[in-house]
Short mmCIF file of C-alpha atoms in Angstrom, two decimals:
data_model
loop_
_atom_site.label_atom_id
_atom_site.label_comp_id
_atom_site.label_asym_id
_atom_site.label_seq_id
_atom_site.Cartn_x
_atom_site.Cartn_y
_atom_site.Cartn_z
CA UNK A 278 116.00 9.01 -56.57
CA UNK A 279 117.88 11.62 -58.60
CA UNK A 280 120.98 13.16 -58.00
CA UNK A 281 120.21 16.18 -58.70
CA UNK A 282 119.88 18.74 -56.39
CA UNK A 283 116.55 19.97 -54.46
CA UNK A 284 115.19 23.42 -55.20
CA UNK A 285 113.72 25.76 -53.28
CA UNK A 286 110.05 25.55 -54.01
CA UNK A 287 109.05 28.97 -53.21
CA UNK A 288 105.95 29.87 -51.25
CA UNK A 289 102.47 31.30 -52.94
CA UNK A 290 101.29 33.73 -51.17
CA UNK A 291 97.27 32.70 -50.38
CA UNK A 292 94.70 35.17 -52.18
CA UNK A 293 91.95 35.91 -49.64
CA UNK A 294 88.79 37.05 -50.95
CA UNK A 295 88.63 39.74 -48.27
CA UNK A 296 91.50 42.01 -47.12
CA UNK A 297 93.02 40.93 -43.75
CA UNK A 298 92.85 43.24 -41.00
CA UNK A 299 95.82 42.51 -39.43
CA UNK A 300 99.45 43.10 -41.06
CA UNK A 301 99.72 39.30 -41.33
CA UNK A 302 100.78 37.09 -44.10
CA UNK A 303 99.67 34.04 -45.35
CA UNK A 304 100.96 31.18 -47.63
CA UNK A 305 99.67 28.36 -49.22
CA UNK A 306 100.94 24.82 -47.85
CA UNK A 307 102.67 22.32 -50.11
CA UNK A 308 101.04 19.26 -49.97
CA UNK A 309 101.14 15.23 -50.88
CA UNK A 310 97.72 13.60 -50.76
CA UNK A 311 97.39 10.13 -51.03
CA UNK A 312 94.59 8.24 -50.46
CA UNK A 313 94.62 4.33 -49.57
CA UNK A 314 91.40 1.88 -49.48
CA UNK A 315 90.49 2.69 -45.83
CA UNK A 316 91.80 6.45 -45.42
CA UNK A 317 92.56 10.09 -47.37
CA UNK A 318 96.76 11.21 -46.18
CA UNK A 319 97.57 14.23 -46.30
CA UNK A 320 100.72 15.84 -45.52
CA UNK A 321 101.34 19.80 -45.57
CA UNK A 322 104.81 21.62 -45.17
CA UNK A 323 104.40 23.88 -42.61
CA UNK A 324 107.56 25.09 -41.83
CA UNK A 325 107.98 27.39 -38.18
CA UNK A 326 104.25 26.60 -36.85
CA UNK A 327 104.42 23.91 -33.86
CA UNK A 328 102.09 21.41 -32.72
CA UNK A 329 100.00 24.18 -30.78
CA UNK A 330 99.24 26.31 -33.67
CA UNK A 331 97.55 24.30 -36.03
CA UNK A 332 93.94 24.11 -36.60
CA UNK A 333 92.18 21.73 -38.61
CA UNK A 334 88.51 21.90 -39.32
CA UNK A 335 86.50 19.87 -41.45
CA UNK A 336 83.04 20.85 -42.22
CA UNK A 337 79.94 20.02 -45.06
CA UNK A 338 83.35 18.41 -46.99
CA UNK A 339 85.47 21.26 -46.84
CA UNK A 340 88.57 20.78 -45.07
CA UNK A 341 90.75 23.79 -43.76
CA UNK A 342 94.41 23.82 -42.71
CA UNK A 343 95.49 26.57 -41.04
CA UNK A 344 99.11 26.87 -39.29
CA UNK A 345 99.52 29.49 -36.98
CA UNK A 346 103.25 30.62 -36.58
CA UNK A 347 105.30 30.25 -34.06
CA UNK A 348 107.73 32.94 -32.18
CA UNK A 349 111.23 32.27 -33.69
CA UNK A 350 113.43 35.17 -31.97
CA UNK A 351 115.43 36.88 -34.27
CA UNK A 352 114.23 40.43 -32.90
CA UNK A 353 117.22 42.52 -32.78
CA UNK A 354 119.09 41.09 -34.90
CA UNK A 355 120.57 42.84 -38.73
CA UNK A 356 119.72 40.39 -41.32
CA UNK A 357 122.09 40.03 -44.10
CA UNK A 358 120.52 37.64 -46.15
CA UNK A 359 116.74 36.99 -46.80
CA UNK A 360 115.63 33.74 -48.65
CA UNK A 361 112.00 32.86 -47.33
CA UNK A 362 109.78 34.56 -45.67
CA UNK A 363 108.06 33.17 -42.22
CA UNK A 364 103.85 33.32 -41.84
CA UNK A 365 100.73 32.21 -41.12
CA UNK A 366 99.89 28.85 -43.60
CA UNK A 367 96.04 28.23 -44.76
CA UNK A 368 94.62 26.27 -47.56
CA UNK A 369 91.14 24.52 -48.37
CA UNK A 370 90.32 21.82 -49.39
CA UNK A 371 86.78 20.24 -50.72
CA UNK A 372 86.78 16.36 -49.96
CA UNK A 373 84.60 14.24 -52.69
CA UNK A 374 85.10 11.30 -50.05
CA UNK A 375 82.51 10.53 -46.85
CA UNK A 376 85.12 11.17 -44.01
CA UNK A 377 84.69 9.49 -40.48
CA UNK A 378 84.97 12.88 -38.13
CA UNK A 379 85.36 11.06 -35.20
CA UNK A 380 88.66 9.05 -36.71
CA UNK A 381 90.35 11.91 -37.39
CA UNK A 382 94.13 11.89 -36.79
CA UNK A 383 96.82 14.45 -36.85
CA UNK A 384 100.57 14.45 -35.94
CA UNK A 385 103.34 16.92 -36.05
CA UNK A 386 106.51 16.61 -36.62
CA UNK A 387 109.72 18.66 -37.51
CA UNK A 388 106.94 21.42 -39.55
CA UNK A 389 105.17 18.88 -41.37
CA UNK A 390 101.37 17.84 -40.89
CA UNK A 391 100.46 14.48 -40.90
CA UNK A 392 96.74 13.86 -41.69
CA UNK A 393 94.60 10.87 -41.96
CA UNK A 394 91.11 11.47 -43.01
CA UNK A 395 89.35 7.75 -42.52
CA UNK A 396 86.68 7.01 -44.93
CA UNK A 397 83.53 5.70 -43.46
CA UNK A 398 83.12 2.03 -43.81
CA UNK A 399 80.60 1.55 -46.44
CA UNK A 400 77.64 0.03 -45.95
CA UNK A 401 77.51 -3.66 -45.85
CA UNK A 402 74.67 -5.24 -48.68
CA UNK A 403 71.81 -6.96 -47.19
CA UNK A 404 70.13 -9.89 -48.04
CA UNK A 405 66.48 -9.63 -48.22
CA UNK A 406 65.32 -13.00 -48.36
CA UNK A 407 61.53 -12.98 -50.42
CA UNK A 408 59.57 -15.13 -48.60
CA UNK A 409 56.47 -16.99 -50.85
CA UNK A 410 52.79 -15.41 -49.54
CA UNK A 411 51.30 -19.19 -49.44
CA UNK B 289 120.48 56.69 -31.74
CA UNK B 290 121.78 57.58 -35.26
CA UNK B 291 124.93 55.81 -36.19
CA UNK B 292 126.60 55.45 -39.49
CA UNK B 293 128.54 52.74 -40.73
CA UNK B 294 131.18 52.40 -43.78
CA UNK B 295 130.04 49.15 -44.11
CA UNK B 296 126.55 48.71 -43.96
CA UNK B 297 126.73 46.19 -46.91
CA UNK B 298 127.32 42.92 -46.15
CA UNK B 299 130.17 41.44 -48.29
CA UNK B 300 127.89 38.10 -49.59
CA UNK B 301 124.67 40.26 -50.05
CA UNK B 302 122.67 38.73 -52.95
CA UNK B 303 123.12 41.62 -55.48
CA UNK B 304 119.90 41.04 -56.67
CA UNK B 305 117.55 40.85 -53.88
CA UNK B 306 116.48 44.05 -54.57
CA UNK B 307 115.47 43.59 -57.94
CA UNK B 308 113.65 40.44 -56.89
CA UNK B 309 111.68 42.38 -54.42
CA UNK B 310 110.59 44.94 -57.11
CA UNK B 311 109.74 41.89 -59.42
CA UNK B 312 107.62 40.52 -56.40
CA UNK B 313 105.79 43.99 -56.01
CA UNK B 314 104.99 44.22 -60.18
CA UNK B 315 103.55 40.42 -59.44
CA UNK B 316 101.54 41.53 -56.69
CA UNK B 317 100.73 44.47 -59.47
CA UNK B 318 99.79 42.60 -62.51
CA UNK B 319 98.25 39.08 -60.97
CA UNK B 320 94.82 41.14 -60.92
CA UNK B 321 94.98 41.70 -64.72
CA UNK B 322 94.71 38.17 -64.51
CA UNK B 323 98.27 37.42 -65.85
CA UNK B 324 99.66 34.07 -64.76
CA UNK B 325 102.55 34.74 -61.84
CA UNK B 326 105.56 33.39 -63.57
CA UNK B 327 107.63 31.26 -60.71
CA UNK B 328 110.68 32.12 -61.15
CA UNK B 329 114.05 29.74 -60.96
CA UNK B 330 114.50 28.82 -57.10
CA UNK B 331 117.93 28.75 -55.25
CA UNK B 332 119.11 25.38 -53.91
CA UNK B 333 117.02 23.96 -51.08
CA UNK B 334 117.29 24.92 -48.28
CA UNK B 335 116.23 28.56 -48.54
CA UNK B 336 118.19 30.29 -45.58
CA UNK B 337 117.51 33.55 -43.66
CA UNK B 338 120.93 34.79 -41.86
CA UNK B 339 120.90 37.63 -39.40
CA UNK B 340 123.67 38.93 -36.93
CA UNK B 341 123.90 40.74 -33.58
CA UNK B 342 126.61 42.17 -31.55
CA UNK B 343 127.85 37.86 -30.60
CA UNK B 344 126.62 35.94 -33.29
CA UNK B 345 125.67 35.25 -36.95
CA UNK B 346 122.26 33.50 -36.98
CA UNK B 347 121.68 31.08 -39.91
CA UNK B 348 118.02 29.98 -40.21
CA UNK B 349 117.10 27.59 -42.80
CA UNK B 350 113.74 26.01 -43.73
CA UNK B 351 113.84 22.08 -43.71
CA UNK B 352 110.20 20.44 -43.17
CA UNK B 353 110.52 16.79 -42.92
CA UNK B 354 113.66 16.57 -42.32
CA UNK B 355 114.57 14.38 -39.53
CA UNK B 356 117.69 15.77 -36.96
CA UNK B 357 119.15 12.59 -38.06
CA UNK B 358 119.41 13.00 -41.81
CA UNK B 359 120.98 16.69 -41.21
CA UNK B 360 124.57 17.15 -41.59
CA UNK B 361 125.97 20.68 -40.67
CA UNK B 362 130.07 21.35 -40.70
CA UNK B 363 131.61 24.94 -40.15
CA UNK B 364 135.54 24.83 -41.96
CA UNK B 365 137.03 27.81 -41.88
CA UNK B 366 134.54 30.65 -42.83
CA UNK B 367 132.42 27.96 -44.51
CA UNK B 368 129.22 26.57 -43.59
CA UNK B 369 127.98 23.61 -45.27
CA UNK B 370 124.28 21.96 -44.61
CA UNK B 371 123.62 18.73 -45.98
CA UNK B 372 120.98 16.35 -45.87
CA UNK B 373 118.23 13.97 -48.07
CA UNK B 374 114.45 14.31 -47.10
CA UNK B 375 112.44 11.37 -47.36
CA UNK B 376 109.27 10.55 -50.02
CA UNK B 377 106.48 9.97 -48.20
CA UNK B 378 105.68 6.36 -48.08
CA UNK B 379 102.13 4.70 -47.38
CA UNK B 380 100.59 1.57 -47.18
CA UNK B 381 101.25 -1.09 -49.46
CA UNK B 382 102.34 0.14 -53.30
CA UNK B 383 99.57 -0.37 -55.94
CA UNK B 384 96.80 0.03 -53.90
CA UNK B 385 97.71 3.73 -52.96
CA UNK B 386 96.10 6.33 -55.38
CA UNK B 387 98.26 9.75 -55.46
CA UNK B 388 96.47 12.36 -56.20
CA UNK B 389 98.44 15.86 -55.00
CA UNK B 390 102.20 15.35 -54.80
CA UNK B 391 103.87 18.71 -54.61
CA UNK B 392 106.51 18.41 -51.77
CA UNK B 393 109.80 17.28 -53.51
CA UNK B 394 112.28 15.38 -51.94
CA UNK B 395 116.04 13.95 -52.51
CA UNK B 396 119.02 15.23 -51.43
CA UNK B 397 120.02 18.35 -50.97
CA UNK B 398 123.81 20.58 -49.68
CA UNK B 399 124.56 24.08 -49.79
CA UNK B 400 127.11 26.19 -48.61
CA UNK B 401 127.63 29.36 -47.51
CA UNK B 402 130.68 31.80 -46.86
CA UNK B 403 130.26 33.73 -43.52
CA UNK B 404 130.94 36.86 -43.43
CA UNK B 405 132.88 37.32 -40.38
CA UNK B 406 135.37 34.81 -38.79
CA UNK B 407 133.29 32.21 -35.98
CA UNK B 408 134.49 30.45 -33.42
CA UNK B 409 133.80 26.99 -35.24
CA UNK B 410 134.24 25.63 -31.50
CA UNK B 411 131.01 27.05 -30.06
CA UNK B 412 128.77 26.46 -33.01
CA UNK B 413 125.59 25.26 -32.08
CA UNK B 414 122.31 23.74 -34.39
CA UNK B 415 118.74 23.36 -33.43
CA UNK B 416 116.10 21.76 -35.07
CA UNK B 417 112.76 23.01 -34.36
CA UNK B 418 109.29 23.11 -36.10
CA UNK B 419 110.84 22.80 -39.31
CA UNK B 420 113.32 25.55 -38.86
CA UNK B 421 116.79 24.29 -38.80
CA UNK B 422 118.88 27.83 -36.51
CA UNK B 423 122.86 27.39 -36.57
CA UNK B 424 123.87 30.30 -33.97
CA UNK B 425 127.65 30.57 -35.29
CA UNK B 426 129.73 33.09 -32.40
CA UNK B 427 131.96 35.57 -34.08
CA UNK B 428 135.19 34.89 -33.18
CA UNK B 429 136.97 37.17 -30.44
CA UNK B 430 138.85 39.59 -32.46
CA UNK B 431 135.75 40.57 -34.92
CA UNK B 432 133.48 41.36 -31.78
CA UNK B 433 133.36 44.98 -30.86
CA UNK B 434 135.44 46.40 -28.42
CA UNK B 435 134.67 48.54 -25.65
CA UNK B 436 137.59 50.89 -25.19
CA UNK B 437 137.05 52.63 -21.77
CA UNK B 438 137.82 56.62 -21.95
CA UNK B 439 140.59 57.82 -19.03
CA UNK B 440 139.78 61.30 -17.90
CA UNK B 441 142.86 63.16 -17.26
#
């Protein structure tokens, strides 16, 4: 690990092929995807959306994250300094690996998605004994 | 109700947020000429949103993955400091992991920040939720406003 200091990584804005209807932004996740002999990880920064809010769909291999903000207060109140902006989060994803639906396991914790996509166990060879025609 | 201040400026304002917004809005403008979006230099992590109202000064700062426990915040004197380290991501066994997206950095990380006001470091308070790290600092006593009651004669 470095000593240098973090920077702020700052957020894309997502490019929707239609225009929204509603006044509402959204931003593209960071993510870290790793992928292991039995399962796909994937981990998204999702700052301000809780456990509630997120939606994860996977269909025909296309995965989509979406993170649904959360209330935050702050109504009322003069802001003086403006560094990131709070949203909605989506981003999609098309999966080259066979994915076991029914394994599928999320966790949430402190704004960052846990995922673990299991791959389906591949099929085991068979023998096929030839047996002689005598 | 209109009021008007002398001050309406906050004394730490980032002189060039406003040029950063216009630079956002020409972005916006030229990424469908199909220019590439040129990310420009970040500020040190953790980007941080502060606010005020009549009692406090509201510091919100964006730390996902950071645990409560590897979060350091100290208030001395009109100075705010938030520290902390954010940990890699570790799975399974190394060598048989394949990596194949890693964009969420990690390390450590501090950053202060000079309040504008004087706080009551006493009464500071810090919350870690979804993420979003809120430090609700209370002005001190003599910087709140005063109601002076008006004595008909």
């Amino acid at each position: 690990m470095s000593d240098k200091e973090m920077q702020v990584q700052r957020k894309q804005e997502l490019q929707q092929a239609g225009e929204p209807t509603k006044p509402e932004r959204y931003f593209v996740p960071a993510v870290d995807i790793y992928e292991s002999e039995a399962a796909v990880h994937l981990r998204a920064e999702m700052p301000g959306v809780d456990k509630d809010g997120v939606e994860i769909n996977l269909e025909n291999d296309n995965l989509t994250i979406r993170g649904a903000k959360a209330t935050n207060g702050g109504e009322g109140e003069r802001v003086l300094l403006q560094e990131f902006e709070t949203g909605h989060y989506l981003r999609r994803f098309t999966i080259a690996e066979t994915i076991d639906q029914e394994r599928i396991e999320a966790t949430m914790a402190d704004g960052l998605l846990n995922l673990t996509l299991p791959k389906v166990e591949p099929a085991q060879p068979r023998k096929i004994e030839v047996k002689c025609a005598s | 109700m209109a009021m008007r201040r002398f001050y309406d400026q906050p004394v730490f304002r980032n002189p060039w947020a406003d040029f950063e917004k216009m630079r956002r809005e020409f972005d916006t403008l030229f990424r469908n000429l199909g220019s590439e979006v040129e990310r420009g230099g970040g500020t040190v992590f953790p980007a941080l949103n502060v606010s005020e109202d009549e009692h406090n000064i509201y510091v919100r700062a964006e730390v996902p993955g950071v645990a409560a426990a590897d979060l350091e915040v100290a208030v001395e004197g009109d100075t705010l400091t938030i520290k902390g380290e954010r940990r890699r991501f570790e799975v399974g066994e190394a060598g048989k992991v394949a990596c194949h997206r890693r964009e969420i950095d990690s390390g450590r990380f501090s950053r202060a920040l000079s309040l504008p006001t004087r706080v009551d470091t006493e009464q500071v308070t810090a919350t870690g939720k979804n993420g979003i790290l809120l430090i609700t600092l209370p002005k001190a006593e003599e910087v709140k406003p005063r109601r002076i009651a008006i004595k008909a004669e």
